[in-house]
mmCIF file of C-alpha atoms in Angstrom:
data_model
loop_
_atom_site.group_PDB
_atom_site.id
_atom_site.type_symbol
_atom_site.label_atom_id
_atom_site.label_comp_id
_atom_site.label_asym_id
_atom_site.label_seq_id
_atom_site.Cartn_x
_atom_site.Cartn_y
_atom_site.Cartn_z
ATOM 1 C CA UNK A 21 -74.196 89.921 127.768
ATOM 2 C CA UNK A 22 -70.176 90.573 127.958
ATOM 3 C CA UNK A 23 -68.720 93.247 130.837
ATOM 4 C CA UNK A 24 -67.568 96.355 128.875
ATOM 5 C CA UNK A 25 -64.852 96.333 131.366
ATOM 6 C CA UNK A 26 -63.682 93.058 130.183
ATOM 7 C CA UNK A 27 -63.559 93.485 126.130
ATOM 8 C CA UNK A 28 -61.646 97.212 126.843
ATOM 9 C CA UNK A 29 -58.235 95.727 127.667
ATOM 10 C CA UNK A 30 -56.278 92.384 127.583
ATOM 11 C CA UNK A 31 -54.461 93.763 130.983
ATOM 12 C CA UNK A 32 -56.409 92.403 134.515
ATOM 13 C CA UNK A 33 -57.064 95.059 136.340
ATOM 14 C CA UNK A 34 -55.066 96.829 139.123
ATOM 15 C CA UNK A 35 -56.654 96.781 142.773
ATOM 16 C CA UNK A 36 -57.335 100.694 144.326
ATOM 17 C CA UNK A 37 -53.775 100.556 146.257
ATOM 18 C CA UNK A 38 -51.899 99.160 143.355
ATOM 19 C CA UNK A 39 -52.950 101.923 141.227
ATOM 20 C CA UNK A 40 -52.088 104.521 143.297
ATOM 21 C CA UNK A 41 -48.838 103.247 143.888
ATOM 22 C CA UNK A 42 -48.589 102.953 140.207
ATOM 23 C CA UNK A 43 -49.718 106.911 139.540
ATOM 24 C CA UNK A 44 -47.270 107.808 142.160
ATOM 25 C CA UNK A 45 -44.124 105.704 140.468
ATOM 26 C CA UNK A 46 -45.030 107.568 137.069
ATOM 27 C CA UNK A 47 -45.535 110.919 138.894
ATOM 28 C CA UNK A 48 -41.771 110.536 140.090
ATOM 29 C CA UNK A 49 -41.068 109.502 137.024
ATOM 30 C CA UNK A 50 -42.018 112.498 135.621
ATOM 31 C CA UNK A 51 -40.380 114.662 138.003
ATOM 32 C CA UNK A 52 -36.894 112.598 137.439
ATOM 33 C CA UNK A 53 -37.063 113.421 133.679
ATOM 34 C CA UNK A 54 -38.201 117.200 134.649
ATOM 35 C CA UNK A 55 -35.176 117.261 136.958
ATOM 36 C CA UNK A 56 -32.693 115.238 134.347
ATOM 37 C CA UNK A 57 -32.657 117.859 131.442
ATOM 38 C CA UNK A 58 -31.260 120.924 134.037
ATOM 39 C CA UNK A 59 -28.589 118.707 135.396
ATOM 40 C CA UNK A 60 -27.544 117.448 132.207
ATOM 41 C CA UNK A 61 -27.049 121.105 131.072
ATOM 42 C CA UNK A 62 -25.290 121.858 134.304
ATOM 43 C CA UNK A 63 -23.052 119.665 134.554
ATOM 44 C CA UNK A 64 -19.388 120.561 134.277
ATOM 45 C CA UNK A 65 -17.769 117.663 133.479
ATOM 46 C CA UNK A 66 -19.021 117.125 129.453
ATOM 47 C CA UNK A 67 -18.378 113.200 129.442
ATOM 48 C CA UNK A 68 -20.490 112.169 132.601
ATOM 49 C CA UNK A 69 -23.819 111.767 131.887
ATOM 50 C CA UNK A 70 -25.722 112.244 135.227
ATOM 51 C CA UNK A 71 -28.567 113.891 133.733
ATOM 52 C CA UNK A 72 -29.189 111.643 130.967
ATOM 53 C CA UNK A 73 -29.009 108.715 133.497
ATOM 54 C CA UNK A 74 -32.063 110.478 135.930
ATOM 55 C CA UNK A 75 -33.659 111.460 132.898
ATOM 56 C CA UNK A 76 -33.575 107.922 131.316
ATOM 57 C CA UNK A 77 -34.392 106.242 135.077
ATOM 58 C CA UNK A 78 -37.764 108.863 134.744
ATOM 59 C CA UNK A 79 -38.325 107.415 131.758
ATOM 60 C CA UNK A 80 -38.258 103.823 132.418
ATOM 61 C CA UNK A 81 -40.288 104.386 135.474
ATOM 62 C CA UNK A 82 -43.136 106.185 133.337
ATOM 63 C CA UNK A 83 -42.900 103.559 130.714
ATOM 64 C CA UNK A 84 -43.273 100.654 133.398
ATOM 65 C CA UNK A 85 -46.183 102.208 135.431
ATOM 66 C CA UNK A 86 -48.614 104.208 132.517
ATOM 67 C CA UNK A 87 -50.205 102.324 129.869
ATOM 68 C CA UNK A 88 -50.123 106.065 127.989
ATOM 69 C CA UNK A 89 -46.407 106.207 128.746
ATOM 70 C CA UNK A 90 -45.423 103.171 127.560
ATOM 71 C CA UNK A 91 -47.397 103.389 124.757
ATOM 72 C CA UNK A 92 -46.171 106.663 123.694
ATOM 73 C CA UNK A 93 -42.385 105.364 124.032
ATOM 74 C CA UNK A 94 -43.227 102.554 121.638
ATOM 75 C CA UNK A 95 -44.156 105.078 119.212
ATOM 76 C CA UNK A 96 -41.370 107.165 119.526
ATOM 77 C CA UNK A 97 -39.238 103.945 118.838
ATOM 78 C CA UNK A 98 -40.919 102.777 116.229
ATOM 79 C CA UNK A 99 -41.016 106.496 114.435
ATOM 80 C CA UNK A 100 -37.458 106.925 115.281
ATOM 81 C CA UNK A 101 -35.205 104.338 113.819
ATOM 82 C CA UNK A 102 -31.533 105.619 115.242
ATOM 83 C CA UNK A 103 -33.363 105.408 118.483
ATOM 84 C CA UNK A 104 -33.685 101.225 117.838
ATOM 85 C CA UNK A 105 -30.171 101.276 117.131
ATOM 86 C CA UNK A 106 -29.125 102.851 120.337
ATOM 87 C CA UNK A 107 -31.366 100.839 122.746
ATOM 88 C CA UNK A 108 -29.757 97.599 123.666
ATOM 89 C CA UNK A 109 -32.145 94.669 124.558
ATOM 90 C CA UNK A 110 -31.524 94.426 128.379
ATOM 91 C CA UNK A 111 -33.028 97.852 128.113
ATOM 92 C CA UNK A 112 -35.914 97.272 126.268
ATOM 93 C CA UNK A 113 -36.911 94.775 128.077
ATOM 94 C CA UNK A 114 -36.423 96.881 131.306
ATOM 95 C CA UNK A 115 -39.284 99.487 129.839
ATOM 96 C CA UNK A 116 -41.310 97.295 128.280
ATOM 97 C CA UNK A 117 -41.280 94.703 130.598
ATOM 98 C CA UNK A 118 -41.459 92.075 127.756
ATOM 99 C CA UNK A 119 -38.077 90.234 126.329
ATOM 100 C CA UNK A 120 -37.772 91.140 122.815
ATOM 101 C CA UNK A 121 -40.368 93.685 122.229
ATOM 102 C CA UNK A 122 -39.490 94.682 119.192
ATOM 103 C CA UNK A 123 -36.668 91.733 118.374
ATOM 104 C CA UNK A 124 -36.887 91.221 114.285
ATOM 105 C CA UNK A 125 -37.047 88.208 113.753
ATOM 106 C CA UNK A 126 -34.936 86.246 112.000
ATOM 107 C CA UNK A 127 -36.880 84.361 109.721
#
């Protein structure tokens, strides 16, 4: 008989340390995007983006350490064409972890 553990995801499975590390990296996360949206409406100066670059950092650290996160990223791309426009491929592959994600082919 087969380990339920084994059949419920293709991922190994993280050691005790390495997920806490992980909750903790998608906790800040969190916080950074929390943080990102006040500063980008504070901010004086209209053409520097500092809080869309904390607020896009939060996001890429959510993305790389929560299957959930991730996951609900790749939906949000996939619903949201413009957003597959705007997101270059050095950055996908910087939140996905995986080089060409969603690269269409050109066959």
């Amino acid at each position: 008989m087969t380990d339920p553990e084994d059949t419920a995801s293709s991922r190994p499975r993280a050691s005790r340390p390495v997920s806490i590390v992980r909750a903790g990296l998608a906790g800040c996360g969190i916080i950074l995007v929390l943080i990102g949206i006040p500063i980008g409406i504070l901010t004086p100066f209209p053409m520097v983006p500092i809080g869309l670059t904390v607020a896009l950092s939060g996001i890429a650290l959510v993305a790389r350490n929560s299957d959930s996160g991730r996951a609900w990223l790749a939906r949000m791309i996939d619903r949201h064409p413009r957003f597959q426009r705007m997101l270059p491929d050095w950055l996908r592959s910087l939140i996905f972890g995986e080089p060409g994600r969603d690269a269409v082919s050109d066959d």
